[in-house]
Short mmCIF file of C-alpha atoms in Angstrom, two decimals:
data_model
loop_
_atom_site.label_atom_id
_atom_site.label_comp_id
_atom_site.label_asym_id
_atom_site.label_seq_id
_atom_site.Cartn_x
_atom_site.Cartn_y
_atom_site.Cartn_z
CA MET U 1 11.81 36.72 44.99
CA THR U 2 12.14 32.96 45.69
CA SER U 3 15.15 32.21 48.05
CA TYR U 4 16.78 28.79 47.63
CA LEU U 5 18.06 26.84 50.34
CA THR U 6 22.04 27.11 49.69
CA ALA U 7 25.16 28.27 50.69
CA PRO U 8 25.26 32.42 51.65
CA LEU U 9 26.76 34.80 49.16
CA SER U 10 30.44 35.83 49.71
CA GLY U 11 30.14 39.64 49.67
CA GLU U 12 32.83 39.78 46.90
CA ALA U 13 32.86 42.89 44.93
CA PRO U 14 31.27 42.92 41.25
CA ARG U 15 33.92 42.17 38.67
CA PRO U 16 33.40 42.50 34.66
CA PHE U 17 32.36 38.83 33.30
CA GLU U 18 34.69 39.38 30.21
CA GLU U 19 37.77 40.00 32.50
CA LEU U 20 36.82 36.82 34.49
CA VAL U 21 36.72 34.73 31.18
CA GLU U 22 40.08 35.95 30.19
CA GLU U 23 41.82 35.15 33.61
CA ALA U 24 40.16 31.53 33.54
CA LEU U 25 41.45 31.11 29.80
CA ASN U 26 44.99 32.16 30.61
CA ALA U 27 44.96 29.85 33.67
CA LEU U 28 43.91 26.48 31.67
CA PRO U 29 46.77 24.00 31.47
CA PRO U 30 48.75 23.68 28.34
CA THR U 31 47.86 20.10 27.86
CA PHE U 32 44.27 20.75 28.11
CA PRO U 33 42.36 19.20 25.25
CA ARG U 34 41.12 21.48 22.28
CA ASP U 35 38.63 18.61 21.32
CA ILE U 36 35.57 19.56 23.46
CA THR U 37 34.23 16.09 23.30
CA GLN U 38 37.47 14.95 25.36
CA VAL U 39 36.22 17.53 28.34
CA MET U 40 34.34 16.55 31.48
CA VAL U 41 33.35 19.54 33.55
CA ALA U 42 31.96 18.73 37.16
CA LEU U 43 30.20 21.34 39.01
CA ASP U 44 29.20 21.64 42.72
CA ILE U 45 25.61 23.14 43.26
CA ASP U 46 25.67 25.15 46.30
CA GLY U 47 27.87 28.25 46.19
CA THR U 48 29.10 27.36 42.75
CA ILE U 49 26.29 27.52 40.47
CA LEU U 50 23.31 28.12 42.69
CA SER U 51 22.97 31.04 44.91
CA PRO U 52 20.09 31.97 47.14
CA SER U 53 18.39 33.75 44.24
CA GLY U 54 18.68 30.64 42.01
CA ALA U 55 20.77 29.98 38.88
CA SER U 56 21.88 33.07 36.83
CA THR U 57 21.30 33.16 32.97
CA GLN U 58 25.16 32.99 32.47
CA VAL U 59 25.22 29.64 34.52
CA VAL U 60 22.46 28.21 32.56
CA GLU U 61 23.23 29.17 29.05
CA SER U 62 27.18 28.19 29.62
CA ILE U 63 26.02 24.53 30.92
CA ALA U 64 23.74 24.56 27.78
CA ALA U 65 26.63 25.75 25.51
CA LEU U 66 29.08 23.02 26.92
CA SER U 67 26.45 20.31 26.42
CA ARG U 68 25.63 21.38 22.85
CA ALA U 69 29.20 21.50 21.91
CA GLY U 70 29.78 17.74 23.09
CA ALA U 71 31.36 18.18 26.54
CA GLN U 72 30.30 16.12 29.36
CA VAL U 73 28.63 18.38 32.01
CA VAL U 74 28.42 16.53 35.46
CA ILE U 75 26.75 17.90 38.50
CA ALA U 76 28.78 16.81 41.53
CA THR U 77 27.11 17.42 44.80
CA GLY U 78 26.67 16.46 48.26
CA ARG U 79 22.79 16.49 47.81
CA SER U 80 20.87 13.28 47.86
CA MET U 81 19.13 12.60 44.36
CA GLY U 82 15.85 13.78 45.95
CA ALA U 83 17.38 17.33 46.89
CA VAL U 84 19.18 17.44 43.20
CA LEU U 85 16.16 16.85 41.27
CA PRO U 86 14.31 20.10 42.07
CA VAL U 87 17.19 22.05 41.13
CA LEU U 88 17.66 20.51 37.51
CA PRO U 89 15.04 22.59 36.17
CA LEU U 90 16.66 25.83 37.39
CA LEU U 91 19.75 24.66 35.44
CA GLY U 92 18.10 23.81 32.43
CA PHE U 93 19.64 20.31 32.95
CA ARG U 94 17.68 17.69 31.29
CA ARG U 95 20.30 15.26 29.96
CA GLY U 96 23.65 14.41 31.60
CA TRP U 97 25.26 12.96 34.64
CA ILE U 98 24.77 13.37 38.46
CA VAL U 99 27.51 12.50 41.00
CA ALA U 100 25.08 12.70 44.08
CA SER U 101 25.72 12.12 47.76
CA ASN U 102 29.53 13.08 47.84
CA GLY U 103 29.99 10.34 45.12
CA ALA U 104 28.25 7.47 46.74
CA VAL U 105 25.42 7.84 43.90
CA LEU U 106 25.92 7.88 40.16
CA ALA U 107 22.65 8.63 38.23
CA ARG U 108 22.05 9.24 34.36
CA VAL U 109 19.29 12.06 33.73
CA HIS U 110 17.48 11.84 30.58
CA GLU U 111 14.07 13.47 29.25
CA ALA U 112 12.07 10.56 31.06
CA GLY U 113 13.61 10.96 34.27
CA TYR U 114 16.80 9.44 35.65
CA GLU U 115 18.58 5.97 36.34
CA VAL U 116 20.92 5.10 38.98
CA VAL U 117 23.99 3.48 37.84
CA HIS U 118 26.07 3.00 40.70
CA ARG U 119 25.35 3.27 44.49
CA HIS U 120 27.78 2.71 47.18
CA GLU U 121 26.21 2.10 50.55
CA PHE U 122 27.46 1.46 54.19
CA SER U 123 25.95 0.64 57.63
CA PRO U 124 25.63 3.86 59.76
CA ALA U 125 25.03 2.14 63.12
CA GLU U 126 28.65 2.40 64.40
CA VAL U 127 28.84 6.24 63.39
CA ILE U 128 25.29 7.20 64.90
CA ASP U 129 26.36 5.33 68.27
CA GLU U 130 29.60 7.15 68.47
CA ALA U 131 28.14 10.47 67.57
CA TRP U 132 25.09 10.30 69.85
CA ARG U 133 27.33 9.43 72.85
CA THR U 134 29.11 12.79 72.37
CA LEU U 135 26.30 14.75 70.85
CA PRO U 136 23.16 13.56 72.65
CA HIS U 137 20.97 16.12 71.05
CA ALA U 138 22.03 15.70 67.59
CA ARG U 139 19.76 15.01 64.55
CA PHE U 140 20.25 12.13 62.20
CA ALA U 141 19.08 11.45 58.68
CA VAL U 142 19.89 8.67 56.16
CA GLU U 143 18.99 8.51 52.40
CA ASP U 144 16.79 5.59 51.02
CA ARG U 145 16.35 6.27 47.20
CA GLN U 146 14.56 9.56 46.98
CA LEU U 147 13.31 9.43 50.63
CA ARG U 148 15.25 10.78 53.43
CA LEU U 149 14.36 9.04 56.71
CA VAL U 150 14.87 11.27 59.97
CA SER U 151 15.31 10.25 63.52
CA THR U 152 14.13 13.77 64.86
CA GLY U 153 12.99 16.93 63.26
CA PHE U 154 15.57 19.01 61.61
CA PRO U 155 15.39 22.86 61.59
CA GLU U 156 12.45 24.02 59.44
CA GLY U 157 13.17 23.94 55.75
CA GLU U 158 16.62 22.32 55.91
CA ILE U 159 15.64 19.08 54.11
CA VAL U 160 13.77 19.58 50.81
CA GLU U 161 12.99 15.86 50.23
CA ASP U 162 10.06 13.83 51.37
CA THR U 163 10.86 12.62 54.81
CA GLU U 164 9.78 9.87 57.02
CA LEU U 165 10.21 10.03 60.89
CA VAL U 166 11.72 6.93 62.18
CA SER U 167 13.40 5.77 65.44
CA ILE U 168 17.30 5.78 65.74
CA ASP U 169 17.09 1.86 65.82
CA GLU U 170 15.45 1.86 62.43
CA LEU U 171 18.11 4.21 61.17
CA LYS U 172 20.89 2.08 62.62
CA ALA U 173 19.59 -1.03 60.73
CA MET U 174 19.69 0.42 57.27
CA ARG U 175 22.31 0.73 54.66
CA THR U 176 22.71 4.16 52.98
CA PRO U 177 25.08 6.05 50.71
CA LYS U 178 25.18 9.00 53.07
CA LEU U 179 24.48 9.84 56.87
CA VAL U 180 23.58 13.25 58.02
CA ILE U 181 24.46 14.68 61.38
CA ARG U 182 23.08 17.95 62.39
CA GLU U 183 23.69 19.92 65.66
CA PRO U 184 21.88 23.24 65.62
CA ALA U 185 23.22 24.15 69.07
CA LEU U 186 26.65 24.32 68.05
CA ASP U 187 28.45 26.58 65.50
CA ARG U 188 30.19 25.23 62.54
CA ASP U 189 33.87 24.89 63.65
CA ALA U 190 33.03 23.57 66.90
CA PHE U 191 30.87 20.91 65.58
CA GLU U 192 33.62 19.97 62.90
CA SER U 193 36.12 19.80 65.75
CA ILE U 194 34.06 17.54 67.78
CA LEU U 195 33.25 15.15 65.07
CA CYS U 196 36.82 14.95 63.62
CA ALA U 197 38.06 13.79 67.01
CA LEU U 198 35.65 10.82 67.09
CA PRO U 199 36.99 7.56 66.04
CA PHE U 200 34.73 7.09 63.00
CA ALA U 201 36.63 9.99 61.47
CA LYS U 202 39.41 7.81 60.81
CA THR U 203 37.13 4.99 59.04
CA HIS U 204 34.84 7.22 57.18
CA GLU U 205 34.77 10.36 55.10
CA VAL U 206 33.32 13.26 57.01
CA PHE U 207 32.23 16.48 55.19
CA VAL U 208 31.17 19.48 57.28
CA GLY U 209 29.03 22.09 55.19
CA TRP U 210 28.69 25.89 55.96
CA THR U 211 26.60 25.25 59.21
CA SER U 212 26.71 22.46 61.82
CA TRP U 213 25.65 19.77 59.16
CA ALA U 214 27.92 16.84 58.35
CA ASP U 215 27.80 14.30 55.37
CA ILE U 216 29.44 10.86 56.42
CA SER U 217 30.00 8.24 53.81
CA SER U 218 32.20 5.22 53.34
CA LEU U 219 35.90 5.82 53.61
CA GLY U 220 37.30 6.41 49.99
CA VAL U 221 33.96 7.54 48.61
CA THR U 222 33.95 11.20 47.62
CA LYS U 223 33.20 13.42 44.52
CA ALA U 224 36.68 12.34 43.23
CA SER U 225 36.02 8.76 43.27
CA GLY U 226 32.50 9.07 41.61
CA LEU U 227 33.86 11.35 38.79
CA ASP U 228 36.91 9.07 38.18
CA GLU U 229 34.32 6.13 37.85
CA LEU U 230 32.29 8.02 35.42
CA ARG U 231 35.41 9.47 33.48
CA ARG U 232 36.70 5.85 33.06
CA ASP U 233 33.35 4.62 32.01
CA LEU U 234 32.98 7.47 29.35
CA SER U 235 36.89 6.67 28.13
CA LEU U 236 37.64 10.22 28.72
CA PRO U 237 41.35 11.57 29.42
CA VAL U 238 42.37 12.90 32.60
CA GLU U 239 43.80 15.79 30.86
CA GLY U 240 40.33 17.07 29.95
CA SER U 241 38.81 17.00 33.65
CA VAL U 242 37.66 20.20 35.34
CA ALA U 243 36.03 20.35 38.78
CA ILE U 244 34.74 23.58 40.14
CA GLY U 245 33.50 23.80 43.74
CA ASP U 246 33.63 25.70 47.05
CA GLY U 247 33.18 23.29 49.99
CA THR U 248 35.31 20.83 51.97
CA ASN U 249 33.50 18.16 50.29
CA ASP U 250 34.94 19.49 47.00
CA ILE U 251 38.65 19.30 48.01
CA ALA U 252 39.08 15.59 46.75
CA MET U 253 37.60 16.54 43.25
CA ILE U 254 39.49 19.90 43.02
CA GLU U 255 42.63 18.03 43.65
CA TRP U 256 41.75 15.09 41.18
CA ALA U 257 40.81 17.38 38.17
CA ALA U 258 43.43 18.40 35.81
CA PHE U 259 42.03 21.87 36.21
CA GLY U 260 40.75 22.21 39.57
CA VAL U 261 38.81 25.44 40.32
CA ALA U 262 37.83 27.05 43.75
CA MET U 263 35.18 29.60 43.79
CA GLY U 264 35.87 32.96 45.18
CA GLY U 265 33.47 32.22 48.04
CA ALA U 266 35.75 29.44 49.16
CA THR U 267 38.03 29.55 52.29
CA GLU U 268 41.79 29.36 52.00
CA GLU U 269 41.32 25.68 53.18
CA ILE U 270 39.70 24.82 49.99
CA ARG U 271 41.73 27.43 47.73
CA VAL U 272 45.05 25.91 48.25
CA HIS U 273 44.15 22.87 46.78
CA SER U 274 43.04 24.38 43.59
CA ASP U 275 44.94 25.19 40.29
CA PHE U 276 42.64 28.49 39.93
CA VAL U 277 40.40 30.53 42.09
CA ALA U 278 37.48 31.83 40.24
CA ALA U 279 35.12 34.74 41.03
CA ALA U 280 32.29 33.93 43.79
CA VAL U 281 29.00 32.63 42.52
CA GLU U 282 27.32 36.05 42.52
CA ASN U 283 29.86 37.08 40.11
CA ASP U 284 29.40 34.05 37.83
CA GLY U 285 32.93 32.52 38.51
CA ALA U 286 31.91 29.06 37.44
CA ALA U 287 30.17 30.44 34.17
CA ALA U 288 33.47 32.33 33.44
CA VAL U 289 35.40 29.10 33.53
CA MET U 290 32.81 27.28 31.42
CA GLN U 291 32.98 29.96 28.62
CA ALA U 292 36.99 29.74 28.85
CA ILE U 293 36.73 26.17 28.21
CA LEU U 294 34.40 26.73 25.01
CA ARG U 295 36.87 29.48 23.68
CA ARG U 296 39.98 27.18 24.42
CA CYS U 297 38.22 24.59 22.24
CA GLY U 298 37.32 27.13 19.46
CA ILE U 299 33.67 27.27 20.20
CA ILE U 300 32.42 30.99 20.60
CA GLU U 301 28.81 31.60 21.84
CA GLU U 302 27.34 34.90 22.51
CA LEU U 303 25.65 35.32 25.99
#
């Protein structure tokens, strides 16, 4: 069986899917639209709709059902476009919107490929200098369209995009939507504590994943900012916004959405910001929420 580079499973006990759908349906706000065309559903990838074994049939079919019905399904991820594209076939996602790089890149996917609509960049030089002084063995990477340029080798298999090995000075001279800092020698919590104490943590967005890997972007650029930019472009009501995620980089969009959902695999740090806690990815919690939305709007599809 193929194993995909994504968040580990939570270990949550199995739960009946129909029960999960009913829980999500009962949790939807009274003001949630009954017109499916007024609904936007933002889905994180890792630990939300993708597990180490891939995407489940429930997830794939729920995404397709929402799209067929007229909802706007948005993939909202910290991944760069180069790391999102290989996942799209697993999801059956051929047409729609991608908010990538934690909100710094907005792209439209269509049958012929994709086009970038918005891209928010910054200079990583100051951040690299500050981090390198404190973490002299850290690895750094920046995005350049689909290419990720890397200062030193990352642990094998961690970067799925094509890469080019360049010097720190070359990285510092670029502009990028996202800088990655990785320190394999530290555990996740120690790494986060060190980064958040550095000066750039007050002037940039800092998102630490499930390992000692951090995404850095411009202050104010989050999944929430990217999604709201898209929502306004599509003239959709705030009341129809749904966001589902499990990581610290999902907190902003969970708070932003009219119905913010934390996955069962999320820590309490993320859960406290949500309106509802769905089942973990191994129990298809995101698919249950999507099915609940379809039923609220009077659309019943057999899975």
